[in-house]
Coordinates of C-alpha atoms in Angstrom, one line a residue:
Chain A
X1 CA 160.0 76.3 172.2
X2 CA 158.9 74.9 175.5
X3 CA 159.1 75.9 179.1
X4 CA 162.6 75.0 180.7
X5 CA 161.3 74.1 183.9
X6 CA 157.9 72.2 183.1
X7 CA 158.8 71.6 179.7
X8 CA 154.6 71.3 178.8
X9 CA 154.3 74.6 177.7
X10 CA 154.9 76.8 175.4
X11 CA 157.7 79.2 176.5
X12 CA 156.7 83.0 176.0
X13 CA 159.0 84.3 178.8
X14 CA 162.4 85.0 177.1
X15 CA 164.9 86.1 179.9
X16 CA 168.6 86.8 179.9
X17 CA 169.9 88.1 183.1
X18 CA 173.2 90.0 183.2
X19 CA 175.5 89.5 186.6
X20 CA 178.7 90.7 186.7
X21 CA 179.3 90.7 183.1
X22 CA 177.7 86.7 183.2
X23 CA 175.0 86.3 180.7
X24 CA 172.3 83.7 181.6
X25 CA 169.1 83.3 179.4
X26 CA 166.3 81.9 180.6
X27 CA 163.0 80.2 178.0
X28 CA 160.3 80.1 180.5
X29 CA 156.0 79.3 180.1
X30 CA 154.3 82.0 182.0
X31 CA 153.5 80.4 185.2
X32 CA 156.8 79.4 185.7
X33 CA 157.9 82.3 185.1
X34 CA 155.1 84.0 187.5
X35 CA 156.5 81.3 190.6
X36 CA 160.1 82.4 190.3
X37 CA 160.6 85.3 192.7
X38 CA 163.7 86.2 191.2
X39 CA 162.2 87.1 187.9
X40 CA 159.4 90.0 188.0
X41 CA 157.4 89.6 185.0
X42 CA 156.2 92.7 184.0
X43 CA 158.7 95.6 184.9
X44 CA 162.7 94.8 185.3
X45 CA 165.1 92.9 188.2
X46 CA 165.0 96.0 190.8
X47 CA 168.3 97.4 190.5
X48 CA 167.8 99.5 193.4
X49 CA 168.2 102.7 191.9
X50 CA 164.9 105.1 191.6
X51 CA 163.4 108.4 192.6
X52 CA 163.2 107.3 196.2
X53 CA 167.1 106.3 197.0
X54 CA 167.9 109.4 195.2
X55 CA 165.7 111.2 198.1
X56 CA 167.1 108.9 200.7
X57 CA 170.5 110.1 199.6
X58 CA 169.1 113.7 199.4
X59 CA 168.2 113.6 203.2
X60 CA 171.7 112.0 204.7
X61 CA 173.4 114.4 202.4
X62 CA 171.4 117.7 204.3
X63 CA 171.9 115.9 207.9
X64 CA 174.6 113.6 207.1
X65 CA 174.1 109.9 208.3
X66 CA 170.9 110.3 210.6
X67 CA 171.5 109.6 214.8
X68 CA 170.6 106.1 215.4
X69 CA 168.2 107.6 218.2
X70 CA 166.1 109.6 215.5
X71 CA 166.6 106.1 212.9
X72 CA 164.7 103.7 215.5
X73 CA 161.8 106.9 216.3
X74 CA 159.0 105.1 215.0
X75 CA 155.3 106.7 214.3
X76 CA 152.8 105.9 216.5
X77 CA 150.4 105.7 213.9
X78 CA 151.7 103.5 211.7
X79 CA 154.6 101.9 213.4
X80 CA 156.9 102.8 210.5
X81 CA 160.5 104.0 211.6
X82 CA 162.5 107.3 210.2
X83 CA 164.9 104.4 209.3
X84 CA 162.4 103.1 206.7
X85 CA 161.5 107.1 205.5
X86 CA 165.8 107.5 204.6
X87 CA 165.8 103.9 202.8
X88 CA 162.6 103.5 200.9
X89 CA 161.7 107.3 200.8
X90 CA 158.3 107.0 201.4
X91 CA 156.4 107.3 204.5
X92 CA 154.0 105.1 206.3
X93 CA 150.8 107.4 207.1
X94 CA 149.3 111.2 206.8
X95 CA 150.9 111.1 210.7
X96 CA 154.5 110.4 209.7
X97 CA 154.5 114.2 208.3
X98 CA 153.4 115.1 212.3
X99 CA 156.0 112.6 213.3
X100 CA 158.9 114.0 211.8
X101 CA 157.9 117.2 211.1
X102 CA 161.5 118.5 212.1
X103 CA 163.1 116.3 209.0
X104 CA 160.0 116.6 206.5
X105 CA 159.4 120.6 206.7
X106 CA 162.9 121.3 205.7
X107 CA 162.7 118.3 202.9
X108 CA 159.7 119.6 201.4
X109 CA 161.5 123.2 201.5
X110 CA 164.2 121.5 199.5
X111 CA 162.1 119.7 196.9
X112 CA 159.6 122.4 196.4
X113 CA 160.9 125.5 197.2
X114 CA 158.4 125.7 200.0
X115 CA 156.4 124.0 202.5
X116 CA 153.3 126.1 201.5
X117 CA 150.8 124.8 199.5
X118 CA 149.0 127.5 197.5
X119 CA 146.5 125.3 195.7
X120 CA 143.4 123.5 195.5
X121 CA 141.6 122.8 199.2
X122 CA 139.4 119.8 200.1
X123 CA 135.9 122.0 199.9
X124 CA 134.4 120.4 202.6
X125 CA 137.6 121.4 205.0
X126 CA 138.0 124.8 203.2
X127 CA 135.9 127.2 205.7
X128 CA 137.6 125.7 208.4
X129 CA 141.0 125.7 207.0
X130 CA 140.6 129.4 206.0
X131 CA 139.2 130.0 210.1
X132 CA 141.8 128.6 211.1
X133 CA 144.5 131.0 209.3
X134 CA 142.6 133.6 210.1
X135 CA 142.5 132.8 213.9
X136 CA 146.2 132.4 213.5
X137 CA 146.9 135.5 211.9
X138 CA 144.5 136.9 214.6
X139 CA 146.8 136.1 217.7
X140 CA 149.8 137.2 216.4
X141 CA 148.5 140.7 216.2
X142 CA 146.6 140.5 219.3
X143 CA 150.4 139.6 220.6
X144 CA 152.1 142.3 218.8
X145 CA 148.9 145.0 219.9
X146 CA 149.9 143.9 223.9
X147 CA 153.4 144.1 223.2
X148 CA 152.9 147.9 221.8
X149 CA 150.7 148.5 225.0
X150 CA 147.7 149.2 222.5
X151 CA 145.3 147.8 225.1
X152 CA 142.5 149.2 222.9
X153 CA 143.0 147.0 220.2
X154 CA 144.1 144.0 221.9
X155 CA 140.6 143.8 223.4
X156 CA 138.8 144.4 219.9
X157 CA 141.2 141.4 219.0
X158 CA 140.0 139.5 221.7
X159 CA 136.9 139.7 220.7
X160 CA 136.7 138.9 217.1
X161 CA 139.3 135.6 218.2
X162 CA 136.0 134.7 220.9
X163 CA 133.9 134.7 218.1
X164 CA 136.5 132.9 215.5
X165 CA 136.7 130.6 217.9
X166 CA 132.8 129.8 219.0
X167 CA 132.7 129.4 215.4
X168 CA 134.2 126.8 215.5
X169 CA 132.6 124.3 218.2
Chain B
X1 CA 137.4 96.8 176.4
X2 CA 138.1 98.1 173.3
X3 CA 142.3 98.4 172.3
X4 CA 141.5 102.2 172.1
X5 CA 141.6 104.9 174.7
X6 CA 140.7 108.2 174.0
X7 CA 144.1 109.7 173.9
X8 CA 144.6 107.3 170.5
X9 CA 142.2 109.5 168.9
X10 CA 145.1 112.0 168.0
X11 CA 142.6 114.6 167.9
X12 CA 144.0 117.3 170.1
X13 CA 145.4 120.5 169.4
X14 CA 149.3 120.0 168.3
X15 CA 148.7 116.4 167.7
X16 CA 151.2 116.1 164.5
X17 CA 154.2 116.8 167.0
X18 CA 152.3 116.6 170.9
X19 CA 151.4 113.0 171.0
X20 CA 149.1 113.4 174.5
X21 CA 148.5 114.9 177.6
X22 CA 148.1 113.5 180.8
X23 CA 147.3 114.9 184.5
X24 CA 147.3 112.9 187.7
X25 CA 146.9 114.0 191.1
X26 CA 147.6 111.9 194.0
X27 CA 145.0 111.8 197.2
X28 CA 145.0 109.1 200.2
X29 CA 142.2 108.8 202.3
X30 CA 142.0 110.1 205.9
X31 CA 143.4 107.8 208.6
X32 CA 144.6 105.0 206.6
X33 CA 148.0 104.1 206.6
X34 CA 149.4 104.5 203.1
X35 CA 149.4 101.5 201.0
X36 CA 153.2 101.0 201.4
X37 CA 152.3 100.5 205.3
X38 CA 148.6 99.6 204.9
X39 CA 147.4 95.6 205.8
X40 CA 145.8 93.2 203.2
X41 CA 142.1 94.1 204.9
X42 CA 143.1 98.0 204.7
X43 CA 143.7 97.6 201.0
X44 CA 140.9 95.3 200.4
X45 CA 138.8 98.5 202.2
X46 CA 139.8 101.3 200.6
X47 CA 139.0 99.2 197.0
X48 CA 135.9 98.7 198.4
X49 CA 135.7 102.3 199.5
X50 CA 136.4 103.2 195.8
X51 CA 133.7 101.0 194.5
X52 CA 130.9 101.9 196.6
X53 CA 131.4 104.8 195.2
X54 CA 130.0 104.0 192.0
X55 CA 126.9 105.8 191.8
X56 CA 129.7 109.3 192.0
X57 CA 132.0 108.0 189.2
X58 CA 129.4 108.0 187.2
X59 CA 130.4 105.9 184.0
X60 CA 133.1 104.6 185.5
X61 CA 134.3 100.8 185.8
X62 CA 136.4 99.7 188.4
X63 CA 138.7 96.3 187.8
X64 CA 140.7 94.7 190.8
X65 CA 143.9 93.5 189.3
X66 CA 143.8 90.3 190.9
X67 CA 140.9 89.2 188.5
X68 CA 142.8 90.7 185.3
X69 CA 145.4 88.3 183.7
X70 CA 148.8 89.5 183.0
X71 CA 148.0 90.2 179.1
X72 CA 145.6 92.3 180.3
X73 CA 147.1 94.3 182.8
X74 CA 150.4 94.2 181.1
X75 CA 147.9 95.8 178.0
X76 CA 146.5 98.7 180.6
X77 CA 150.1 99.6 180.7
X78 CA 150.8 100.2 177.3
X79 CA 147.7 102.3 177.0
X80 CA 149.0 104.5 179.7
X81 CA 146.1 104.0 181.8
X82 CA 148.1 102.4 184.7
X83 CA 151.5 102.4 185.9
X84 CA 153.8 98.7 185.7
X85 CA 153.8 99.2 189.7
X86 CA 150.2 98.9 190.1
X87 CA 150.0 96.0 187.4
X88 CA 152.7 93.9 189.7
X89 CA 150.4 94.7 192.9
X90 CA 147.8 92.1 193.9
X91 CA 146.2 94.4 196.0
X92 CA 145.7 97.1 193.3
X93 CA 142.3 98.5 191.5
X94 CA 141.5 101.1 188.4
X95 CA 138.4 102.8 188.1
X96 CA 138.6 103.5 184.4
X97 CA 135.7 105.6 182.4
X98 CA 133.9 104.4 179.3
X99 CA 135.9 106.6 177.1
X100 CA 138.7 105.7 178.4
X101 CA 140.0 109.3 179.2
X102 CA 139.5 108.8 183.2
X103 CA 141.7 106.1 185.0
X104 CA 142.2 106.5 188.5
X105 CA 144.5 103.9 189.9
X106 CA 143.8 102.2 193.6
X107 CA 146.4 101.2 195.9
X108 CA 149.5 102.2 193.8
X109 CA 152.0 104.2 195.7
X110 CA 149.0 106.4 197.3
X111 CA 145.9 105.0 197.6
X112 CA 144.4 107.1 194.7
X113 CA 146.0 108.5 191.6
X114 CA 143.4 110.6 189.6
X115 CA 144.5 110.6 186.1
X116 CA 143.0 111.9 182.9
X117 CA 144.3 111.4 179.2
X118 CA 143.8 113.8 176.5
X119 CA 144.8 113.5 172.8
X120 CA 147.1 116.3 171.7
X121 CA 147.9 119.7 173.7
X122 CA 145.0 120.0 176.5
X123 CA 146.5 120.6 179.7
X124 CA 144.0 122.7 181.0
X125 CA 141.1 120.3 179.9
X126 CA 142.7 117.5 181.9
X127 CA 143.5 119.2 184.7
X128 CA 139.6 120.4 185.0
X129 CA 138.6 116.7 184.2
X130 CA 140.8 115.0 186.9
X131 CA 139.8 117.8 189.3
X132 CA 136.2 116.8 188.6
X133 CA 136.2 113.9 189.6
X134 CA 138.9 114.4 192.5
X135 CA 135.7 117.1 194.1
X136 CA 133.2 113.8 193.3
X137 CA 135.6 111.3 195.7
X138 CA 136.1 114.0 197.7
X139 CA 132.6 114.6 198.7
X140 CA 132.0 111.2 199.8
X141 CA 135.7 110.3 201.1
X142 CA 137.7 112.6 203.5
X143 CA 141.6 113.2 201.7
X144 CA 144.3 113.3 204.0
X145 CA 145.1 117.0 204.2
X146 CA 147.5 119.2 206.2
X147 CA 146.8 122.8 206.5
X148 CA 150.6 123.9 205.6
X149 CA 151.6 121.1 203.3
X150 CA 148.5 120.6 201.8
X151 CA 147.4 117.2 200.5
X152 CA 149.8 114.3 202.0
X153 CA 150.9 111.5 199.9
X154 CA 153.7 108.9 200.4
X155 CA 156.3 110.8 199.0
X156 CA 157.0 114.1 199.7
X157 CA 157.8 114.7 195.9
X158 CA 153.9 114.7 195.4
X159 CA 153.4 116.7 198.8
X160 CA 151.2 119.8 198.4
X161 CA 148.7 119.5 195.0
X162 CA 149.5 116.1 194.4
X163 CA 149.8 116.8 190.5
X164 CA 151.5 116.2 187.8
X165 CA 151.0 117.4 184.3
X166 CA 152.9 115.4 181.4
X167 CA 152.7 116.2 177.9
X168 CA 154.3 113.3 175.6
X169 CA 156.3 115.0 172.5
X170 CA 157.7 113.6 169.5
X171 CA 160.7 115.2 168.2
X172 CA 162.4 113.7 165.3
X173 CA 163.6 117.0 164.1
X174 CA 165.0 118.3 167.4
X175 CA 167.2 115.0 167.6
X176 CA 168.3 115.1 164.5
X177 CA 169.7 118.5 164.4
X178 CA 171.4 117.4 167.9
X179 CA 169.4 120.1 169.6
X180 CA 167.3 118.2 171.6
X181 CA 169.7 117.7 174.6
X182 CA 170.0 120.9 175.2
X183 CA 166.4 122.2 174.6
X184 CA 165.7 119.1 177.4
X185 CA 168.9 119.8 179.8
X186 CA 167.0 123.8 179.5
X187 CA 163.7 123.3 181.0
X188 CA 165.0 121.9 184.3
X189 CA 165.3 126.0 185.3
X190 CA 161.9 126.0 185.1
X191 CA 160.9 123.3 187.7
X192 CA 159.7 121.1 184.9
X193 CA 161.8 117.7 184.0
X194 CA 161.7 115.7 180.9
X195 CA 162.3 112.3 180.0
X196 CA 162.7 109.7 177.1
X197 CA 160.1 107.1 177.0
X198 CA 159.4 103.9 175.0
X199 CA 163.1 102.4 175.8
X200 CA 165.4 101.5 178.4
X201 CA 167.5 104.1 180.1
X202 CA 169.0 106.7 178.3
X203 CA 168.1 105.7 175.1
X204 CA 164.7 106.9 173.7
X205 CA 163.5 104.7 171.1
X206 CA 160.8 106.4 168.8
X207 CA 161.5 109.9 169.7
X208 CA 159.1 110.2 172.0
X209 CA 159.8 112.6 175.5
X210 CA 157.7 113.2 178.0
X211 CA 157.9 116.5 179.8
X212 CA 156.2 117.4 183.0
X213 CA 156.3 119.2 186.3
X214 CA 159.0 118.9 188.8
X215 CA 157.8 121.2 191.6
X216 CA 154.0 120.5 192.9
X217 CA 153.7 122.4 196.2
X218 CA 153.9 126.5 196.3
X219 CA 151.8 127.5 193.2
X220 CA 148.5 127.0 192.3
X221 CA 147.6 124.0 189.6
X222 CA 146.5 126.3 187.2
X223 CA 150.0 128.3 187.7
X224 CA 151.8 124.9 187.3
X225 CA 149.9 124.1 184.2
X226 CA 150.4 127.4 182.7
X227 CA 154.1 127.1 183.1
X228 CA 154.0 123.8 181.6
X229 CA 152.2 125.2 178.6
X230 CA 154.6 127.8 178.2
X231 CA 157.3 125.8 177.8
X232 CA 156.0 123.0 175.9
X233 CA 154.6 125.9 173.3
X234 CA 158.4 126.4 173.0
X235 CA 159.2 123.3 172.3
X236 CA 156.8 122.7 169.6
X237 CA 158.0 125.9 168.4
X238 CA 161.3 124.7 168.3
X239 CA 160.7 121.6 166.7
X240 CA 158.0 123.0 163.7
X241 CA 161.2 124.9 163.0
X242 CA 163.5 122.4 162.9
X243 CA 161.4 120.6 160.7
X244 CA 161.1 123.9 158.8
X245 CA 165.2 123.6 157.6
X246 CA 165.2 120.2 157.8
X247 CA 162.6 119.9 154.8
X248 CA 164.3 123.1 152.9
X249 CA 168.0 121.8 153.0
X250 CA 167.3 117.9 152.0
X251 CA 163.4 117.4 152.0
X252 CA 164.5 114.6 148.7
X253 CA 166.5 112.8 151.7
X254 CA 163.5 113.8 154.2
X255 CA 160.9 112.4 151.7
X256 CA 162.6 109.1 151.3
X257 CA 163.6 108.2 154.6
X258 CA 159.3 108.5 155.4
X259 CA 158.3 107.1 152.1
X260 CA 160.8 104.0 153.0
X261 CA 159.3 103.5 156.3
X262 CA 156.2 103.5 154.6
X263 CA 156.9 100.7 152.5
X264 CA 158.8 98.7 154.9
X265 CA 155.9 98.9 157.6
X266 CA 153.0 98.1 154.7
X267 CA 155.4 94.9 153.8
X268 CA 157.1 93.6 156.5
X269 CA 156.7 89.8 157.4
X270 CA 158.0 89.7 160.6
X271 CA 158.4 92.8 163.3
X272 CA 160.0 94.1 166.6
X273 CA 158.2 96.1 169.0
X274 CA 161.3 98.6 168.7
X275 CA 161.7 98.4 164.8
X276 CA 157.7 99.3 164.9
X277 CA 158.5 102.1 167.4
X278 CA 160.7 103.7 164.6
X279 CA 159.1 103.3 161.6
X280 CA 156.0 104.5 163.0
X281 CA 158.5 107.8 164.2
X282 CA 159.5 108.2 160.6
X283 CA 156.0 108.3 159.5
X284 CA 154.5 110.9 162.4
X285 CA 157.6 112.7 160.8
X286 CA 156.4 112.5 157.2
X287 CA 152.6 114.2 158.9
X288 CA 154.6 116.5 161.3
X289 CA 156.4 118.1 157.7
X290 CA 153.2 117.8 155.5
X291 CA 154.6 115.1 153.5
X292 CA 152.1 113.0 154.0
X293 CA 148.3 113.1 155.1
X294 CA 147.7 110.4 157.7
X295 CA 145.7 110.9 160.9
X296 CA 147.6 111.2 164.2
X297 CA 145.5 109.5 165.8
X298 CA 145.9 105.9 163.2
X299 CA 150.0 106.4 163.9
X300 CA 149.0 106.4 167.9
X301 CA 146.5 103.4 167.2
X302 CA 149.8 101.7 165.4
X303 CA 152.0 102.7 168.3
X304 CA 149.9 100.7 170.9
X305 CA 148.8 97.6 168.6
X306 CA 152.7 97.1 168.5
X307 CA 153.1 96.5 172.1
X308 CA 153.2 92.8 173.2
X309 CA 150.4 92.9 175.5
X310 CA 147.5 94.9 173.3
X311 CA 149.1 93.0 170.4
X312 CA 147.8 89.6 172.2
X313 CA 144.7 91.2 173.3
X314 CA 143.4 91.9 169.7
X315 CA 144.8 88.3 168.7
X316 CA 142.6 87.0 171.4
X317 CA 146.0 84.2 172.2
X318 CA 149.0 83.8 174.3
X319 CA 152.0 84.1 171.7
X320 CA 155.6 83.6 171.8
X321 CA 158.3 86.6 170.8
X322 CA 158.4 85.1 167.1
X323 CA 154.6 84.7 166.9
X324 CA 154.3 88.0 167.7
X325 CA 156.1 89.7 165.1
X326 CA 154.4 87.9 162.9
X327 CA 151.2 89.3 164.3
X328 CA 152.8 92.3 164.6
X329 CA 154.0 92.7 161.0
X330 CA 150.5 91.5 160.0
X331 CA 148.5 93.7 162.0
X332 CA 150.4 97.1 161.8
X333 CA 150.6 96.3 157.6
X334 CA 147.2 95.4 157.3
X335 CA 145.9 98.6 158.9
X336 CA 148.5 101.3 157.5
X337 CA 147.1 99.7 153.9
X338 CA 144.0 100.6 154.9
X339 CA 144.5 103.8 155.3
X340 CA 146.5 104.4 152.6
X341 CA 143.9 103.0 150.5
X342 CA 141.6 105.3 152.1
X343 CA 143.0 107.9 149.6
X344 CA 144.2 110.3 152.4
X345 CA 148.0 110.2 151.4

């Protein structure tokens, strides 16, 4: 059978498109076939629905239909809108998770249970990662020692967070 | 490239019933946009990261997709060693290892996606394989990485560890008995999702289900991959029993439905992709129940060679649908024969 369209080659693209219950079959050679936008060679006509609309849906149905002020906040990284994030369900850059931390946070509490990751570190970052918890963890008793009037221990505090901290420049 | 990667080898532990395993994780390099965002020169730059890293990846070869023609990417595909988005995507790359076990795709939804397929039941192999090489990139390219979230990727399904573990079953015995819905509908409870490949939607042609991890922040890989094994033990458990009644209430009926398949795939003329898919089923049955002795790893081999892509590969020419069932039929006979003749039946 040959091509439809150049009718010089051999057709090896057999496709039959179904709209609204309209059958249309299509004998195509493989370049013409590759220049039609409407046809995508490889996988299927999008039909819209995958993992990422299913997300999108996931976040209007926890905040209902996002503000339009929040829809046009766009990173300042990547330039890619919250509007884009709700429709495609992917975001633009590593920033975008910064950027709208306040929807992402309780997202990721959805889909995973948690917004902890327990597992593997990058090793080159992992000293610093681990200082950095520890510095955390650190402040918040130094806090809690202040708040007790444990003056004592607050300065003992103080001086392991100097240190943490020197550490670190 | 040879047709075969090294999952086909149907070597693994499980292999009559666990057709392969395969573990990905997902890493994007530091202060690049991700590829859904990224320019045509920040794609072109992080392939170009990826391949002067060469001398790391050791044996590894990495292939733009713009230079690969459609038969050949379309063939990557059915091997499992990239995904149909990456083989639409001009901009793409795979780094793929000489075996064949190691594929790490470039450019696809996150810049990288470390994967590694095993024959058989080896989660915790793959996972240390793909984590290997993950700590070689990594020591040469900063990941994007958050201190809470852990490793970023596009969507936030892959936030945290970035993996995901897959094991692909085959489980003639559980859909026959009608159980399999509900053994599948089960597993949800425990983070973990499953799936019917080799078909459109809902329907699974060849019996084949892939099951793999829903969840992949909160818990350590290993944890994740243990809780995968656990469950997929089950399932095989389930299944082996299955087979178990199945072959003591009507192994005459059991017997001929493989021994027919047998003798329609060693005669056929001219062959579907999807009537392929489920003879080839029938037979992996006949091994699964000891009814026959033929490798796992040959019916794997057959499973490929009857995708349109491979299947033009090996014929070295373009076909068209009729030509290739020819091909097909001749091919797929040719080599069961073979084995057959090989006096392991």
């Amino acid at each position: 059978m040959l091509c439809e369209e150049c009718k010089a080659q051999q057709a090896t693209v057999h496709y039959t498109q179904v709209v609204n219950g309209e059958k249309t079959e299509m004998h195509l050679c493989e370049d013409c076939a590759k220049a039609r936008s409407d046809i995508d060679i490889l996988g299927f006509p999008g039909t819209g629905f995958n993992i990422n609309s299913l997300l999108a849906g996931l976040m209007n149905f926890e905040h209902g239909p996002t503000p339009a002020k929040l829809r046009a906040e766009a990173c300042s990284t990547c330039g890619a809108d919250y509007n884009r994030f709700t429709q495609s369900g992917r975001l633009g850059c590593a920033d975008c998770y910064k950027t709208f931390a306040k929807q992402i946070s309780p997202l990721l509490k959805r889909i995973h249970g948690t917004t902890a990751h327990h597992g593997k570190v990058p090793s080159k970052g992992a000293k610093e990662i681990s200082r950095k918890r520890r510095l955390t963890n650190l402040k918040l008793e130094q806090r809690a020692a202040v708040e007790s009037e444990q003056y004592e221990k607050a300065a003992e505090l103080r001086d392991q967070i100097r240190k943490l901290e020197l550490d670190g420049q | 490239m040879d047709y075969k990667a090294k999952w086909m080898e149907g070597n693994g532990p499980e292999s009559a019933i666990v057709v392969s395993t395969r573990v990905r994780v997902a890493r994007n390099l530091a202060g690049v946009p991700f590829p859904g965002t990224m320019n045509e020169i920040q794609a072109q730059g992080v392939i170009a990261t990826v391949e002067a890293q060469q001398g790391v990846l050791e044996d590894m070869h990495v292939q733009r997709m713009a230079e690969l023609s459609q038969v050949d990417r379309l063939a990557l595909v059915e091997k499992h060693l990239i995904s149909l988005d990456l083989a639409n995507k001009s901009d793409g790359a795979v780094a793929i290892s000489s075996d064949q076990a190691v594929a790490i795709m470039v450019n696809e939804e996150d810049h990288l996606r470390i994967q590694c397929l095993l024959p058989g039941l080896q989660l915790e192999q793959a996972w240390e394989t793909a984590s290997r090489y993950d700590d070689l990139l990594e020591a040469e390219i900063p990941f994007a990485f958050h201190e809470e979230y852990g490793y970023l990727t596009a969507c936030p399904t892959n936030a945290g560890t970035g993996m995901r573990a897959s094991v692909m079953l085959h489980l003639p015995a559980l859909v026959g008995s009608g159980h399999v819905g509900k053994v599948l509908a089960a597993i949800g409870q425990f983070g973990l999702m499953a799936r019917g490949i080799y078909g459109e939607g809902t329907q699974a042609v060849g019996q084949m289900f892939q099951i793999s991890n829903q969840v992949t922040s909160g818990l350590p890989e290993e944890e994740i991959i243990r809780n995968l094994r656990g469950v997929v033990e089950q399932i095989v458990a389930q299944e082996k029993a299955h087979l178990k009644k199945m072959t003591a209430t009507s192994r005459l009926q059991v017997e001929d439905r493989v021994f027919r398949s047998i003798g329609l795939l060693s005669n056929v003329r001219l062959l579907s992709t999807n009537e392929a898919m489920s003879l080839i089923s029938d037979i992996r049955l006949g091994v699964a129940a000891d009814i026959i002795d033929l490798s796992p790893g040959l019916l794997c081999q057959l499973m490929v060679l009857a995708q349109p892509g491979v299947l033009q590969k090996e014929c070295t020419e373009s076909l068209d649908s009729q030509q290739r069932d020819v091909k097909r039929a001749e091919i797929l006979s040719k080599r069961l024969k073979q084995a057959l003749r090989g006096g392991n039946i």
